[in-house]
Amino acid sequence: MFPLDVKDRKILYQLDLNSRQSLNTIGSKVRLTKNVVQYRIDRLVKTGIIKNFFTSIDFYKLGYINLGIYVNYQYYTPDIEKDIINYFINSQQAWFIANIQRKFDLIVLFSVDNMNQFFSFWKQTLRNFRYYFQNALISFFTKTYYLPISYLIEEEDISQRLKHELIDGGSKVEIDETDKAILRNISLNSRKPIIDIADDLHTSSTTIANRIKKLEAMKVINGYRINIDYLKLGLQLFNVHLNLRNYDKLYQILSYVKRNPYLISASEVIDHCDLSLNYHSTNFNELHFTI
């Protein structure tokens, strides 16, 4: 576990709310000078607490379908497991892959622009590895809510937490190739300066700035966040599936669980569960108490 002081936590929280905001803006909020903020951010990156700064893109608005694959293994060895994971890593559609414990062994999250594309990929997956899959479930995510990591600062004002949630699940909008190039440019580096993006795309800074504002207004870009190494903070990631007896209570339950500062995302799901909740927690006993 890496020790963080109050100022580090406040900087991480501000970056999670908006990782494109300037050093001066962050400094004014955490009461540090621009140079000290830069030093602390560099240190958090160097120690691996901050893994990267990313742009939150609503892929539903680009016409993509989000789905999850949950796998139980059988008859496998560590080398076979490595081959399976590398296979998913090398695919262009997977954007989250994790080994997990208890009910499933592996989870893979996908975004595809049409189901035929996924069917083709999944058939090839089964040709390669069906013998090692005891069971595989496929779920469709219809809407996802991302919450700020409020536990960093023990935020007590729930309204502020909900004010900064990011929601994926909008209707499709049309964007052109320049917009797509901008999204590729900043997807994994949300702090990339506009002038550098302009140089890469051989256009003006004004054009890039206006395009980004348009993408924000359309909610294609719905925020700028950070990817933290929660393990270095002494936390683990837990995925909880809820099946509801009364589906009419779904939004009431969502409203309730969002109050927990350790909930980092919640998804409405079609298939083997109704809600998929992701928590950061120190251990299973603490999570069990939350449940």
Coordinates of C-alpha atoms in Angstrom, one line a residue, residues 46-181:
K46 CA 6.2 7.6 -11.4
T47 CA 5.0 5.5 -8.5
G48 CA 2.2 4.0 -10.6
I49 CA -0.7 5.3 -8.6
I50 CA -1.8 7.1 -11.7
K51 CA -1.7 4.6 -14.6
N52 CA -3.0 7.0 -17.2
F53 CA -5.3 9.9 -17.9
F54 CA -8.1 9.0 -20.2
T55 CA -11.1 10.5 -22.1
S56 CA -14.5 9.0 -21.2
I57 CA -16.2 8.3 -24.5
D58 CA -19.9 7.2 -24.8
F59 CA -19.5 4.5 -27.4
Y60 CA -23.2 4.0 -27.5
K61 CA -23.4 7.4 -29.2
L62 CA -21.0 6.0 -31.9
G63 CA -23.3 3.1 -32.5
Y64 CA -21.4 0.5 -30.5
I65 CA -22.9 -2.3 -28.5
N66 CA -21.3 -3.1 -25.1
L67 CA -21.2 -6.6 -23.8
G68 CA -19.5 -8.7 -21.3
I69 CA -18.1 -12.3 -21.5
Y70 CA -17.9 -14.3 -18.2
V71 CA -15.8 -17.5 -18.4
N72 CA -15.3 -20.5 -16.2
Y73 CA -12.2 -22.6 -17.1
Q74 CA -11.7 -26.3 -17.3
Y75 CA -8.8 -28.6 -18.2
Y76 CA -6.4 -25.6 -18.4
T77 CA -2.8 -24.9 -17.4
P78 CA -1.2 -21.5 -16.7
D79 CA 0.2 -21.4 -20.2
I80 CA -3.3 -22.0 -21.7
E81 CA -4.8 -19.3 -19.5
K82 CA -2.0 -17.0 -20.7
D83 CA -2.8 -17.8 -24.4
I84 CA -6.5 -17.1 -23.8
I85 CA -5.9 -13.8 -22.1
N86 CA -3.4 -12.7 -24.9
Y87 CA -6.0 -13.7 -27.5
F88 CA -8.5 -11.3 -26.0
I89 CA -5.8 -8.6 -25.5
N90 CA -4.9 -8.8 -29.2
S91 CA -8.4 -8.4 -30.3
Q92 CA -9.5 -4.9 -31.3
Q93 CA -12.9 -5.1 -29.6
A94 CA -11.9 -5.9 -26.0
W95 CA -11.3 -3.0 -23.6
F96 CA -11.3 -4.6 -20.2
I97 CA -9.9 -8.0 -19.2
A98 CA -9.5 -9.3 -15.7
N99 CA -8.9 -12.6 -13.8
I100 CA -11.5 -12.9 -11.1
Q101 CA -12.4 -15.3 -8.3
R102 CA -15.5 -17.1 -7.0
K103 CA -18.3 -17.4 -9.6
F104 CA -16.2 -16.8 -12.7
D105 CA -12.5 -17.1 -13.7
L106 CA -12.3 -14.4 -16.4
I107 CA -14.3 -11.3 -17.5
V108 CA -13.9 -9.6 -20.8
L109 CA -15.8 -6.4 -21.8
F110 CA -16.3 -5.7 -25.5
S111 CA -17.5 -3.0 -27.7
V112 CA -18.7 -3.9 -31.2
D113 CA -20.4 -1.9 -33.9
N114 CA -22.6 -4.7 -35.1
M115 CA -23.5 -8.2 -33.8
N116 CA -22.3 -10.0 -36.9
Q117 CA -18.8 -8.7 -36.0
F118 CA -19.1 -10.2 -32.6
F119 CA -20.6 -13.5 -33.8
S120 CA -17.7 -14.0 -36.1
F121 CA -15.2 -13.2 -33.4
W122 CA -17.0 -15.5 -30.8
K123 CA -17.1 -18.4 -33.2
Q124 CA -13.4 -18.1 -33.8
T125 CA -12.9 -17.9 -30.0
L126 CA -14.8 -21.2 -29.5
R127 CA -12.8 -22.9 -32.3
N128 CA -9.6 -21.9 -30.4
F129 CA -10.6 -22.5 -26.8
R130 CA -14.0 -24.1 -26.4
Y131 CA -12.4 -27.2 -24.8
Y132 CA -11.1 -25.0 -22.0
F133 CA -14.4 -23.2 -21.3
Q134 CA -16.6 -25.1 -18.9
N135 CA -19.1 -22.3 -19.2
A136 CA -19.3 -18.9 -20.9
L137 CA -22.1 -16.3 -20.3
I138 CA -22.6 -13.2 -22.5
S139 CA -24.4 -10.2 -21.2
F140 CA -25.4 -6.9 -22.8
F141 CA -24.9 -3.6 -21.1
T142 CA -27.6 -1.1 -21.9
K143 CA -26.5 1.8 -19.7
T144 CA -23.5 2.5 -17.4
Y145 CA -23.1 5.0 -14.7
Y146 CA -19.5 6.0 -13.6
L147 CA -19.1 7.6 -10.2
P148 CA -16.2 9.7 -9.0
I149 CA -13.7 8.1 -6.5
S150 CA -15.2 10.0 -3.6
Y151 CA -13.6 7.8 -1.0
L152 CA -10.3 9.6 -1.6
I153 CA -11.5 12.6 0.2
E154 CA -14.4 11.2 2.3
E155 CA -16.8 13.4 0.5
E156 CA -19.9 13.9 2.6
D157 CA -22.1 15.8 0.1
I158 CA -23.8 13.1 -1.9
S159 CA -25.3 15.7 -4.3
Q160 CA -21.7 16.6 -5.5
R161 CA -21.0 12.9 -6.1
L162 CA -24.1 12.5 -8.3
K163 CA -23.4 15.8 -10.0
H164 CA -20.1 14.4 -11.4
E165 CA -21.4 11.0 -12.5
L166 CA -20.8 10.1 -16.1
I167 CA -23.5 8.2 -18.0
D168 CA -23.0 6.0 -21.1
G169 CA -26.0 5.0 -23.0
G170 CA -27.1 7.7 -25.4
S171 CA -28.6 7.5 -28.9
K172 CA -26.3 7.3 -31.9
V173 CA -25.0 10.6 -33.4
E174 CA -23.0 11.1 -36.5
I175 CA -19.4 12.3 -36.4
D176 CA -16.8 12.5 -39.2
E177 CA -13.3 11.1 -39.6
T178 CA -11.6 14.2 -38.1
D179 CA -13.7 13.8 -35.0
K180 CA -12.7 10.1 -34.8
A181 CA -9.1 11.0 -35.2

